[in-house]
C-alpha cells in the first residue's frame, strides 16, 4: 500500500534521509523508532507530502507522492495524519474539527458528516465534548479528537507523528488505547513513537532508524526484544533504562 | 456661551453635510483598502516569489509617497491620461490605495502569527491553498488583526480630511469655509473637533464589541 524506494531528502547540504526502502502492506501496523534526528518524522511527513524529497520514489496505492502535483490532494484524502501537537483548529468546535474535511474537501452533505462525526467522537469517548472548543480540552482529549478528525476522512492509512510525545504521562494511556482499537480493526498505520511497550504489543513490524537510514527492521518482538544491531541495542537500553 | 449655542445651531446643518461626505469617503476607502490590503497580503504570503516581489514594491511605493500627493495625482494628473474622476471618487480611490499598504502589512502580520501546524493540519485533510486560507487561517488571523484594524479605521476617519485638498466638501473643508466667512474660528473648529470625536465613538465601540464576540470559547 505504501512503498518507499531509495528515498533521499536534504535540507540544503544536510542530508537527513539517506536512502530508505520500506513497504507497508494493507492492515499492517508499522512503528518507526530511533533517536531524535534519525529521520523518523521526516519520512512520515514525506509520505503525505508535507515535505518534499529529492531522490527516489514514494508511492501510495500506485500514486506517486509529489507535493507539487495535483494528485497530492487525493493521496492526502486517503492518508490521514495525526500530529504531535494535535493541530486542532482552535476557532472551531470539536465536532466542526472532525467534519471539516468531509464537508469542505469531500463535499459530503453536512447532516451525514455530522452523524458520522458524532459516531466517531463516541468511539474515541468524547461525544459529550462535541460542542466544546479545543482549548477547553486536555491534551489527551485533543489528541483523541485529532484521531477522530483523521478517521472522518475514511482514510486507507493513518500516519501518527509522535502522537503521545506532547502529553502528560497520565494522558498517554487514553490515546494509546484508541490507537490499539484501530490496530485491532486492521487499520493500516505508521507510527513514529517512543512508546516501546506500545510498539511491542501492537506493531506488526518495527523499523529502527538511525542517521537517516533503516539500520534494523523486522517483527516487533524480534527487533525490540532481541535486537541484532549494536545501535538498536544501545538505543533500547537507554530508552528502557530511562523508563 | 449663549452666543456659542446660537452659532452652533446655525452652523450644524452645513457641518452635517460635511460630516456625511466624511462618512462616505471613510467607508468607501475603508472597503477598498481592506480588499486591496488583503490581496497584497495574500500575494506576500503566497510562496510565489514574483507575486511577493510585486506586492513588496507596491507597498513600499505607496508608503513612501504622502497621501496628499497621491490624491493630487489621482485628481489632477490622471485627467491628462484621460481618466477623469469626481472629487469624491478620487478621494475614495486615493485614500483606499494609500491605506491598503498599511492594511496589507497588518493582515500579513496576523496571518503569519498563526502556527504553521494549522496549515499542515489543513493540508493533511486535503485542503488546497484557498480553502486553507478561507477556512483555517483567515478566521484565526481576523481575531489578531482586529485591534490594529480598529486603529486604522479611526485614522482613516480623520485622514479623510485630506480629501478637502482636492475639493471634497467634507467636514474639515466645510468648517474652514464657515470660519473664513464668519471669522468665528473658536466656535466653528470646536464644533468640527466634536463632530470628528462623535463619529469615532461608534467605531471604537464596534471594535470592542467584535473583539469580545471573537474571544469566546478560546484560550
Short mmCIF file of C-alpha atoms in Angstrom, two decimals:
data_model
loop_
_atom_site.label_atom_id
_atom_site.label_comp_id
_atom_site.label_asym_id
_atom_site.label_seq_id
_atom_site.Cartn_x
_atom_site.Cartn_y
_atom_site.Cartn_z
CA UNK A 1 0.00 0.00 0.00
CA UNK A 2 2.79 2.43 0.92
CA UNK A 3 6.03 1.89 -0.89
CA UNK A 4 9.29 3.79 -0.42
CA UNK A 5 12.21 3.16 -2.74
CA UNK A 6 15.62 4.69 -2.14
CA UNK A 7 14.16 7.91 -0.72
CA UNK A 8 16.63 10.73 -0.07
CA UNK A 9 15.91 14.11 1.46
CA UNK A 10 18.18 17.02 2.28
CA UNK A 11 17.79 20.43 3.78
CA UNK A 12 20.36 22.34 1.76
CA UNK A 13 23.66 20.48 2.15
CA UNK A 14 22.39 18.47 5.12
CA UNK A 15 21.10 15.07 4.07
CA UNK A 16 18.58 13.81 6.65
CA UNK A 17 17.17 10.78 4.79
CA UNK A 18 19.89 8.72 3.16
CA UNK A 19 18.15 6.14 1.04
CA UNK A 20 15.18 4.45 2.65
CA UNK A 21 13.38 1.42 1.27
CA UNK A 22 10.27 0.24 3.02
CA UNK A 23 6.89 -1.25 2.30
CA UNK A 24 3.76 -1.10 4.39
CA UNK A 25 1.04 -3.58 3.50
CA UNK A 26 -2.68 -3.15 3.92
CA UNK A 27 -3.77 -3.69 7.50
CA UNK A 28 -0.26 -3.56 8.85
CA UNK A 29 0.91 -1.55 11.85
CA UNK A 30 4.48 -0.38 11.43
CA UNK A 31 6.27 1.51 14.18
CA UNK A 32 9.25 3.73 13.46
CA UNK A 33 11.62 4.08 16.37
CA UNK A 34 15.02 5.61 16.79
CA UNK A 35 16.88 8.52 18.36
CA UNK A 36 15.74 12.06 17.64
CA UNK A 37 17.15 13.43 14.42
CA UNK A 38 17.16 9.98 12.86
CA UNK A 39 14.60 11.00 10.23
CA UNK A 40 11.51 9.15 11.52
CA UNK A 41 9.15 12.12 11.46
CA UNK A 42 10.57 13.39 8.18
CA UNK A 43 9.78 10.08 6.50
CA UNK A 44 6.21 10.27 7.70
CA UNK A 45 5.87 13.86 6.53
CA UNK A 46 7.20 12.93 3.11
CA UNK A 47 4.57 10.21 2.75
CA UNK A 48 1.67 12.66 2.74
CA UNK A 49 3.58 15.41 1.00
CA UNK A 50 4.11 17.83 3.87
CA UNK A 51 7.79 17.64 2.92
CA UNK A 52 9.36 17.16 -0.48
CA UNK A 53 12.09 14.62 -1.17
CA UNK A 54 14.87 14.90 -3.70
CA UNK A 55 15.52 11.37 -4.85
CA UNK A 56 13.75 8.02 -5.01
CA UNK A 57 10.01 7.39 -5.06
CA UNK A 58 7.20 7.14 -2.59
CA UNK A 59 4.02 5.54 -3.85
CA UNK A 60 0.66 5.19 -2.24
CA UNK A 61 -1.61 2.64 -3.90
CA UNK A 62 0.34 3.19 -7.10
CA UNK A 63 0.07 7.01 -6.99
CA UNK A 64 3.43 8.75 -6.79
CA UNK A 65 3.53 11.14 -3.86
CA UNK A 66 4.59 14.53 -5.17
CA UNK A 67 3.68 17.58 -3.12
CA UNK A 68 3.80 19.83 -6.17
CA UNK A 69 1.38 17.72 -8.19
CA UNK A 70 -2.41 17.89 -8.05
CA UNK A 71 -2.58 14.21 -7.16
CA UNK A 72 -1.31 15.09 -3.68
CA UNK A 73 -4.86 16.05 -2.67
CA UNK A 74 -6.06 12.56 -3.49
CA UNK A 75 -3.19 10.99 -1.56
CA UNK A 76 -3.99 13.17 1.44
CA UNK A 77 -7.65 12.22 1.44
CA UNK A 78 -6.57 8.57 1.66
CA UNK A 79 -3.70 9.01 4.11
CA UNK A 80 -4.58 10.93 7.27
CA UNK A 81 -2.07 12.36 9.66
CA UNK A 82 -2.08 12.77 13.43
CA UNK A 83 0.41 15.34 14.73
CA UNK A 84 2.49 15.52 17.85
CA UNK A 85 0.95 18.85 18.78
CA UNK A 86 -2.60 17.85 17.70
CA UNK A 87 -3.01 20.93 15.46
CA UNK A 88 -6.74 21.13 16.01
CA UNK A 89 -8.47 24.22 14.64
CA UNK A 90 -8.91 26.38 17.77
CA UNK A 91 -11.67 28.53 16.29
CA UNK A 92 -13.98 25.58 15.64
CA UNK A 93 -15.79 23.22 17.95
CA UNK A 94 -14.72 19.64 18.41
CA UNK A 95 -17.41 18.38 16.06
CA UNK A 96 -16.61 21.06 13.47
CA UNK A 97 -12.98 19.99 13.58
CA UNK A 98 -14.00 16.42 12.83
CA UNK A 99 -16.37 17.22 9.94
CA UNK A 100 -14.26 19.99 8.35
CA UNK A 101 -12.54 17.64 5.89
CA UNK A 102 -15.60 15.59 4.92
CA UNK A 103 -17.76 18.68 4.37
CA UNK A 104 -15.27 21.02 2.66
CA UNK A 105 -12.89 18.66 0.93
CA UNK A 106 -15.01 15.60 0.20
CA UNK A 107 -18.23 17.64 -0.19
CA UNK A 108 -20.29 15.29 1.95
CA UNK A 109 -23.75 16.53 2.94
CA UNK A 110 -23.42 18.26 6.30
CA UNK A 111 -26.06 16.17 8.06
CA UNK A 112 -24.40 12.96 7.01
CA UNK A 113 -20.94 14.17 8.04
CA UNK A 114 -22.37 15.30 11.36
CA UNK A 115 -23.87 11.90 12.13
CA UNK A 116 -20.65 10.17 11.26
CA UNK A 117 -18.64 12.76 13.19
CA UNK A 118 -20.70 12.21 16.31
CA UNK A 119 -20.28 8.45 15.96
CA UNK A 120 -16.52 8.92 15.70
CA UNK A 121 -16.45 11.14 18.77
CA UNK A 122 -18.44 8.45 20.57
CA UNK A 123 -15.83 5.96 19.54
CA UNK A 124 -12.94 7.99 20.95
CA UNK A 125 -15.02 8.60 24.08
CA UNK A 126 -15.68 12.31 23.57
CA UNK A 127 -19.29 12.51 22.39
CA UNK A 128 -20.17 14.83 25.25
CA UNK A 129 -17.46 17.30 24.16
CA UNK A 130 -18.83 17.75 20.63
CA UNK A 131 -19.65 21.42 21.10
CA UNK A 132 -16.60 22.33 23.22
CA UNK A 133 -13.65 24.21 21.75
CA UNK A 134 -10.23 22.51 21.64
CA UNK A 135 -8.84 24.98 24.19
CA UNK A 136 -11.22 23.58 26.78
CA UNK A 137 -9.89 20.03 26.45
CA UNK A 138 -6.90 18.25 27.97
CA UNK A 139 -4.04 17.21 25.72
CA UNK A 140 -5.18 13.60 25.67
CA UNK A 141 -8.70 14.63 24.72
CA UNK A 142 -7.39 16.92 22.00
CA UNK A 143 -5.31 14.13 20.53
CA UNK A 144 -8.33 11.82 20.54
CA UNK A 145 -10.29 14.49 18.66
CA UNK A 146 -7.40 14.70 16.19
CA UNK A 147 -7.66 10.94 15.68
CA UNK A 148 -11.41 11.28 15.10
CA UNK A 149 -10.67 14.06 12.59
CA UNK A 150 -8.25 11.76 10.80
CA UNK A 151 -10.79 8.90 10.79
CA UNK A 152 -13.53 11.17 9.47
CA UNK A 153 -11.73 11.26 6.13
CA UNK A 154 -12.30 7.48 5.95
CA UNK A 155 -8.62 7.01 5.19
CA UNK A 156 -6.95 3.87 3.96
CA UNK A 157 -3.99 4.56 6.22
CA UNK A 158 -3.15 6.85 9.14
CA UNK A 159 0.26 8.29 9.93
CA UNK A 160 0.96 9.09 13.58
CA UNK A 161 3.81 11.50 14.24
CA UNK A 162 4.80 11.02 17.89
CA UNK A 163 1.16 11.19 18.96
CA UNK A 164 1.88 10.95 22.69
CA UNK A 165 5.12 12.92 23.00
CA UNK A 166 3.42 16.21 23.90
CA UNK A 167 1.17 14.64 26.52
CA UNK A 168 1.45 14.49 30.29
CA UNK A 169 2.32 10.91 31.29
CA UNK A 170 -1.10 10.20 32.78
CA UNK A 171 -2.82 11.12 29.49
CA UNK A 172 -0.74 8.85 27.26
CA UNK A 173 -2.79 5.72 28.00
CA UNK A 174 -6.12 7.03 26.70
CA UNK A 175 -4.58 7.92 23.34
CA UNK A 176 -2.73 4.62 23.02
CA UNK A 177 -5.97 2.79 23.85
CA UNK A 178 -7.71 4.41 20.89
CA UNK A 179 -4.78 3.51 18.65
CA UNK A 180 -4.82 -0.07 19.90
CA UNK A 181 -8.50 -0.25 18.96
CA UNK A 182 -7.69 0.91 15.43
CA UNK A 183 -4.93 -1.67 15.12
CA UNK A 184 -7.34 -4.40 16.16
CA UNK A 185 -9.64 -3.34 13.34
CA UNK A 186 -6.71 -3.69 10.95
CA UNK A 187 -6.32 -0.03 10.08
CA UNK A 188 -3.07 0.46 8.20
CA UNK A 189 -0.90 2.57 10.47
CA UNK A 190 2.59 4.02 10.54
CA UNK A 191 3.52 5.25 13.97
CA UNK A 192 6.57 7.25 14.97
CA UNK A 193 6.82 6.65 18.69
CA UNK A 194 9.00 6.37 21.76
CA UNK A 195 6.45 4.09 23.45
CA UNK A 196 8.41 0.86 23.23
CA UNK A 197 5.81 -1.16 25.11
CA UNK A 198 3.11 0.00 22.71
CA UNK A 199 5.27 -0.88 19.73
CA UNK A 200 5.99 -4.34 21.16
CA UNK A 201 2.29 -5.06 21.78
CA UNK A 202 0.69 -3.52 18.72
CA UNK A 203 3.17 -3.27 15.87
CA UNK A 204 3.42 -5.99 13.26
CA UNK A 205 6.79 -4.66 12.27
CA UNK A 206 9.28 -2.21 13.64
CA UNK A 207 11.76 -0.11 11.70
CA UNK A 208 14.70 1.18 13.68
CA UNK A 209 16.18 4.31 12.13
CA UNK A 210 19.45 6.00 12.88
CA UNK A 211 21.19 8.76 10.95
CA UNK A 212 18.66 8.77 8.12
CA UNK A 213 18.88 5.02 7.44
CA UNK A 214 16.95 1.95 8.50
CA UNK A 215 19.51 0.04 10.49
CA UNK A 216 17.27 -2.78 11.61
CA UNK A 217 13.79 -3.99 10.80
CA UNK A 218 11.66 -6.97 11.49
CA UNK A 219 8.86 -8.34 13.66
CA UNK A 220 8.28 -6.23 16.72
CA UNK A 221 9.24 -8.96 19.18
CA UNK A 222 12.46 -9.65 17.32
CA UNK A 223 13.68 -6.08 16.93
CA UNK A 224 12.55 -4.89 20.34
CA UNK A 225 13.31 -7.98 22.43
CA UNK A 226 16.32 -9.46 20.68
CA UNK A 227 17.86 -6.65 18.64
CA UNK A 228 20.81 -7.68 16.48
CA UNK A 229 22.23 -4.29 15.64
CA UNK A 230 24.51 -2.65 18.18
CA UNK A 231 22.88 0.74 17.75
CA UNK A 232 19.41 -0.70 18.27
CA UNK A 233 20.61 -2.48 21.40
CA UNK A 234 22.19 0.70 22.68
CA UNK A 235 19.10 2.81 21.94
CA UNK A 236 16.70 0.35 23.56
CA UNK A 237 18.89 0.02 26.64
CA UNK A 238 18.87 3.79 27.09
CA UNK A 239 15.13 4.15 26.48
CA UNK A 240 14.17 1.29 28.74
CA UNK A 241 16.62 2.29 31.49
CA UNK A 242 15.12 5.75 31.36
CA UNK A 243 11.65 4.33 31.92
CA UNK B 1 -21.80 80.88 25.90
CA UNK B 2 -25.31 81.57 24.72
CA UNK B 3 -23.86 83.03 21.54
CA UNK B 4 -21.88 79.85 21.04
CA UNK B 5 -25.05 77.74 21.06
CA UNK B 6 -26.84 80.11 18.73
CA UNK B 7 -23.97 79.87 16.26
CA UNK B 8 -23.77 76.11 16.74
CA UNK B 9 -27.42 75.73 15.78
CA UNK B 10 -26.84 77.88 12.73
CA UNK B 11 -23.68 76.06 11.54
CA UNK B 12 -24.70 72.50 12.32
CA UNK B 13 -26.71 71.79 9.13
CA UNK B 14 -23.74 72.78 6.96
CA UNK B 15 -21.34 70.80 9.11
CA UNK B 16 -23.67 67.79 8.97
CA UNK B 17 -23.42 67.87 5.19
CA UNK B 18 -19.66 67.83 5.58
CA UNK B 19 -19.88 65.01 8.08
CA UNK B 20 -21.90 62.97 5.60
CA UNK B 21 -19.18 63.44 2.97
CA UNK B 22 -16.60 62.42 5.57
CA UNK B 23 -18.54 59.23 6.27
CA UNK B 24 -18.80 58.41 2.57
CA UNK B 25 -15.07 58.93 2.00
CA UNK B 26 -14.18 56.91 5.07
CA UNK B 27 -16.49 53.96 4.36
CA UNK B 28 -15.59 53.86 0.68
CA UNK B 29 -11.85 53.94 1.26
CA UNK B 30 -12.16 51.50 4.18
CA UNK B 31 -13.80 48.89 1.96
CA UNK B 32 -11.34 49.48 -0.87
CA UNK B 33 -8.26 49.45 1.38
CA UNK B 34 -9.43 46.26 3.09
CA UNK B 35 -9.94 44.39 -0.19
CA UNK B 36 -6.68 45.64 -1.72
CA UNK B 37 -4.79 45.11 1.54
CA UNK B 38 -5.99 41.51 1.67
CA UNK B 39 -4.86 40.96 -1.89
CA UNK B 40 -1.35 42.38 -1.21
CA UNK B 41 -1.09 40.35 1.99
CA UNK B 42 -2.09 37.11 0.24
CA UNK B 43 0.38 37.88 -2.56
CA UNK B 44 3.10 38.36 0.03
CA UNK B 45 2.47 35.03 1.77
CA UNK B 46 1.60 33.10 -1.40
CA UNK B 47 5.03 31.49 -1.56
CA UNK B 48 5.31 32.73 -5.14
CA UNK B 49 8.46 34.86 -5.41
CA UNK B 50 7.11 37.11 -8.15
CA UNK B 51 3.78 37.83 -6.53
CA UNK B 52 5.65 38.59 -3.31
CA UNK B 53 8.03 41.00 -5.06
CA UNK B 54 5.29 42.86 -6.90
CA UNK B 55 3.44 43.31 -3.60
CA UNK B 56 6.58 44.50 -1.76
CA UNK B 57 7.38 47.07 -4.43
CA UNK B 58 3.81 48.31 -4.49
CA UNK B 59 3.51 48.54 -0.71
CA UNK B 60 6.76 50.45 -0.34
CA UNK B 61 5.91 52.76 -3.20
CA UNK B 62 2.57 53.62 -1.63
CA UNK B 63 4.05 54.06 1.83
CA UNK B 64 6.81 56.28 0.52
CA UNK B 65 4.58 58.89 -1.13
CA UNK B 66 2.48 61.23 1.05
CA UNK B 67 -1.27 60.66 0.87
CA UNK B 68 -1.84 64.23 -0.18
CA UNK B 69 0.46 63.81 -3.20
CA UNK B 70 -1.32 60.58 -4.15
CA UNK B 71 -4.63 62.42 -4.02
CA UNK B 72 -3.29 65.24 -6.20
CA UNK B 73 -2.00 62.68 -8.64
CA UNK B 74 -5.30 60.87 -8.97
CA UNK B 75 -7.40 64.01 -9.15
CA UNK B 76 -5.21 66.43 -11.08
CA UNK B 77 -2.81 64.24 -13.10
CA UNK B 78 -4.97 61.32 -14.18
CA UNK B 79 -7.21 63.54 -16.36
CA UNK B 80 -4.09 64.14 -18.52
CA UNK B 81 -4.23 60.40 -19.23
CA UNK B 82 -7.93 60.52 -19.99
CA UNK B 83 -9.15 59.37 -16.57
CA UNK B 84 -11.43 61.99 -15.06
CA UNK B 85 -12.94 61.27 -11.69
CA UNK B 86 -15.21 63.26 -9.42
CA UNK B 87 -13.52 64.62 -6.31
CA UNK B 88 -15.38 62.08 -4.17
CA UNK B 89 -14.32 59.15 -6.38
CA UNK B 90 -10.73 60.35 -6.43
CA UNK B 91 -10.72 60.71 -2.64
CA UNK B 92 -12.09 57.20 -2.08
CA UNK B 93 -9.68 55.62 -4.54
CA UNK B 94 -6.71 57.65 -3.32
CA UNK B 95 -7.23 57.01 0.37
CA UNK B 96 -8.22 53.39 -0.35
CA UNK B 97 -4.98 52.71 -2.19
CA UNK B 98 -2.85 54.68 0.27
CA UNK B 99 -4.23 52.80 3.25
CA UNK B 100 -4.16 49.39 1.54
CA UNK B 101 -0.39 49.34 2.10
CA UNK B 102 -0.83 49.62 5.87
CA UNK B 103 -3.73 47.20 5.88
CA UNK B 104 -1.63 44.70 3.93
CA UNK B 105 1.21 44.71 6.44
CA UNK B 106 -1.26 44.41 9.28
CA UNK B 107 -3.04 41.47 7.64
CA UNK B 108 0.24 39.77 6.81
CA UNK B 109 1.42 40.05 10.40
CA UNK B 110 -1.86 38.49 11.53
CA UNK B 111 -1.63 35.63 9.06
CA UNK B 112 2.00 34.92 9.88
CA UNK B 113 1.19 34.81 13.58
CA UNK B 114 -0.84 31.64 13.03
CA UNK B 115 1.06 28.47 13.94
CA UNK B 116 2.33 26.64 10.87
CA UNK B 117 0.85 23.44 12.28
CA UNK B 118 -2.55 24.84 11.32
CA UNK B 119 -1.54 24.93 7.65
CA UNK B 120 -0.21 21.38 7.90
CA UNK B 121 -3.36 20.12 9.56
CA UNK B 122 -5.44 21.71 6.80
CA UNK B 123 -3.21 20.23 4.11
CA UNK B 124 -3.31 16.82 5.75
CA UNK B 125 -7.08 16.67 5.32
CA UNK B 126 -6.67 17.56 1.64
CA UNK B 127 -7.31 21.29 1.68
CA UNK B 128 -5.75 23.40 -1.06
CA UNK B 129 -4.29 26.87 -0.56
CA UNK B 130 -7.51 28.85 -0.92
CA UNK B 131 -9.58 26.58 1.27
CA UNK B 132 -6.82 26.60 3.91
CA UNK B 133 -6.86 30.40 3.89
CA UNK B 134 -10.60 30.70 3.93
CA UNK B 135 -11.48 28.05 6.50
CA UNK B 136 -8.42 27.87 8.73
CA UNK B 137 -6.01 30.81 8.55
CA UNK B 138 -8.07 33.93 7.86
CA UNK B 139 -10.71 33.29 10.54
CA UNK B 140 -7.93 32.97 13.12
CA UNK B 141 -5.93 35.89 11.75
CA UNK B 142 -9.08 38.05 11.87
CA UNK B 143 -9.03 37.97 15.65
CA UNK B 144 -5.37 39.02 15.83
CA UNK B 145 -5.79 41.75 13.25
CA UNK B 146 -8.89 43.30 14.78
CA UNK B 147 -7.33 45.73 17.32
CA UNK B 148 -4.91 47.31 14.82
CA UNK B 149 -7.69 47.29 12.22
CA UNK B 150 -9.82 49.36 14.57
CA UNK B 151 -6.94 51.75 14.92
CA UNK B 152 -6.67 52.03 11.16
CA UNK B 153 -10.40 52.75 10.83
CA UNK B 154 -10.10 55.66 13.24
CA UNK B 155 -7.03 57.01 11.46
CA UNK B 156 -8.86 56.78 8.14
CA UNK B 157 -11.82 58.69 9.50
CA UNK B 158 -9.51 61.53 10.47
CA UNK B 159 -7.30 61.32 7.37
CA UNK B 160 -10.41 61.65 5.22
CA UNK B 161 -9.98 65.37 5.95
CA UNK B 162 -7.12 65.30 3.43
CA UNK B 163 -9.82 64.91 0.78
CA UNK B 164 -10.53 68.60 1.36
CA UNK B 165 -7.33 69.34 -0.58
CA UNK B 166 -8.99 68.02 -3.73
CA UNK B 167 -12.22 69.96 -3.12
CA UNK B 168 -14.31 67.27 -1.43
CA UNK B 169 -16.68 69.26 0.77
CA UNK B 170 -16.16 67.12 3.83
CA UNK B 171 -16.30 68.17 7.45
CA UNK B 172 -12.93 69.92 7.72
CA UNK B 173 -13.42 71.87 4.50
CA UNK B 174 -16.96 72.95 5.41
CA UNK B 175 -15.62 74.14 8.75
CA UNK B 176 -12.85 76.09 7.09
CA UNK B 177 -15.32 77.74 4.72
CA UNK B 178 -17.68 78.79 7.52
CA UNK B 179 -14.78 80.08 9.59
CA UNK B 180 -13.41 82.07 6.69
CA UNK B 181 -16.73 83.79 6.05
CA UNK B 182 -17.82 84.39 9.69
CA UNK B 183 -14.45 84.70 11.50
CA UNK B 184 -15.95 82.61 14.32
CA UNK B 185 -12.93 80.36 14.45
CA UNK B 186 -13.36 79.15 18.03
CA UNK B 187 -16.98 78.11 17.60
CA UNK B 188 -16.51 76.51 14.21
CA UNK B 189 -13.38 74.48 14.90
CA UNK B 190 -14.63 73.38 18.32
CA UNK B 191 -17.72 72.05 16.57
CA UNK B 192 -15.64 70.35 13.89
CA UNK B 193 -13.49 68.64 16.54
CA UNK B 194 -16.59 67.45 18.41
CA UNK B 195 -18.10 66.10 15.19
CA UNK B 196 -14.98 64.02 14.47
CA UNK B 197 -14.90 62.76 18.03
CA UNK B 198 -18.56 61.77 17.91
CA UNK B 199 -18.01 59.86 14.67
CA UNK B 200 -15.07 57.99 16.20
CA UNK B 201 -17.03 56.70 19.16
CA UNK B 202 -19.19 54.17 17.22
CA UNK B 203 -16.01 52.81 15.62
CA UNK B 204 -14.34 52.37 18.99
CA UNK B 205 -17.43 50.61 20.37
CA UNK B 206 -17.74 48.41 17.28
CA UNK B 207 -14.18 47.17 17.57
CA UNK B 208 -14.54 46.50 21.29
CA UNK B 209 -17.68 44.51 20.57
CA UNK B 210 -16.15 42.48 17.76
CA UNK B 211 -13.13 41.68 19.90
CA UNK B 212 -15.38 40.46 22.67
CA UNK B 213 -17.52 38.37 20.32
CA UNK B 214 -14.42 36.77 18.85
CA UNK B 215 -12.69 35.81 22.06
CA UNK B 216 -15.41 33.39 23.17
CA UNK B 217 -14.51 29.78 23.88
CA UNK B 218 -10.84 30.08 23.19
CA UNK B 219 -7.69 30.10 25.23
#
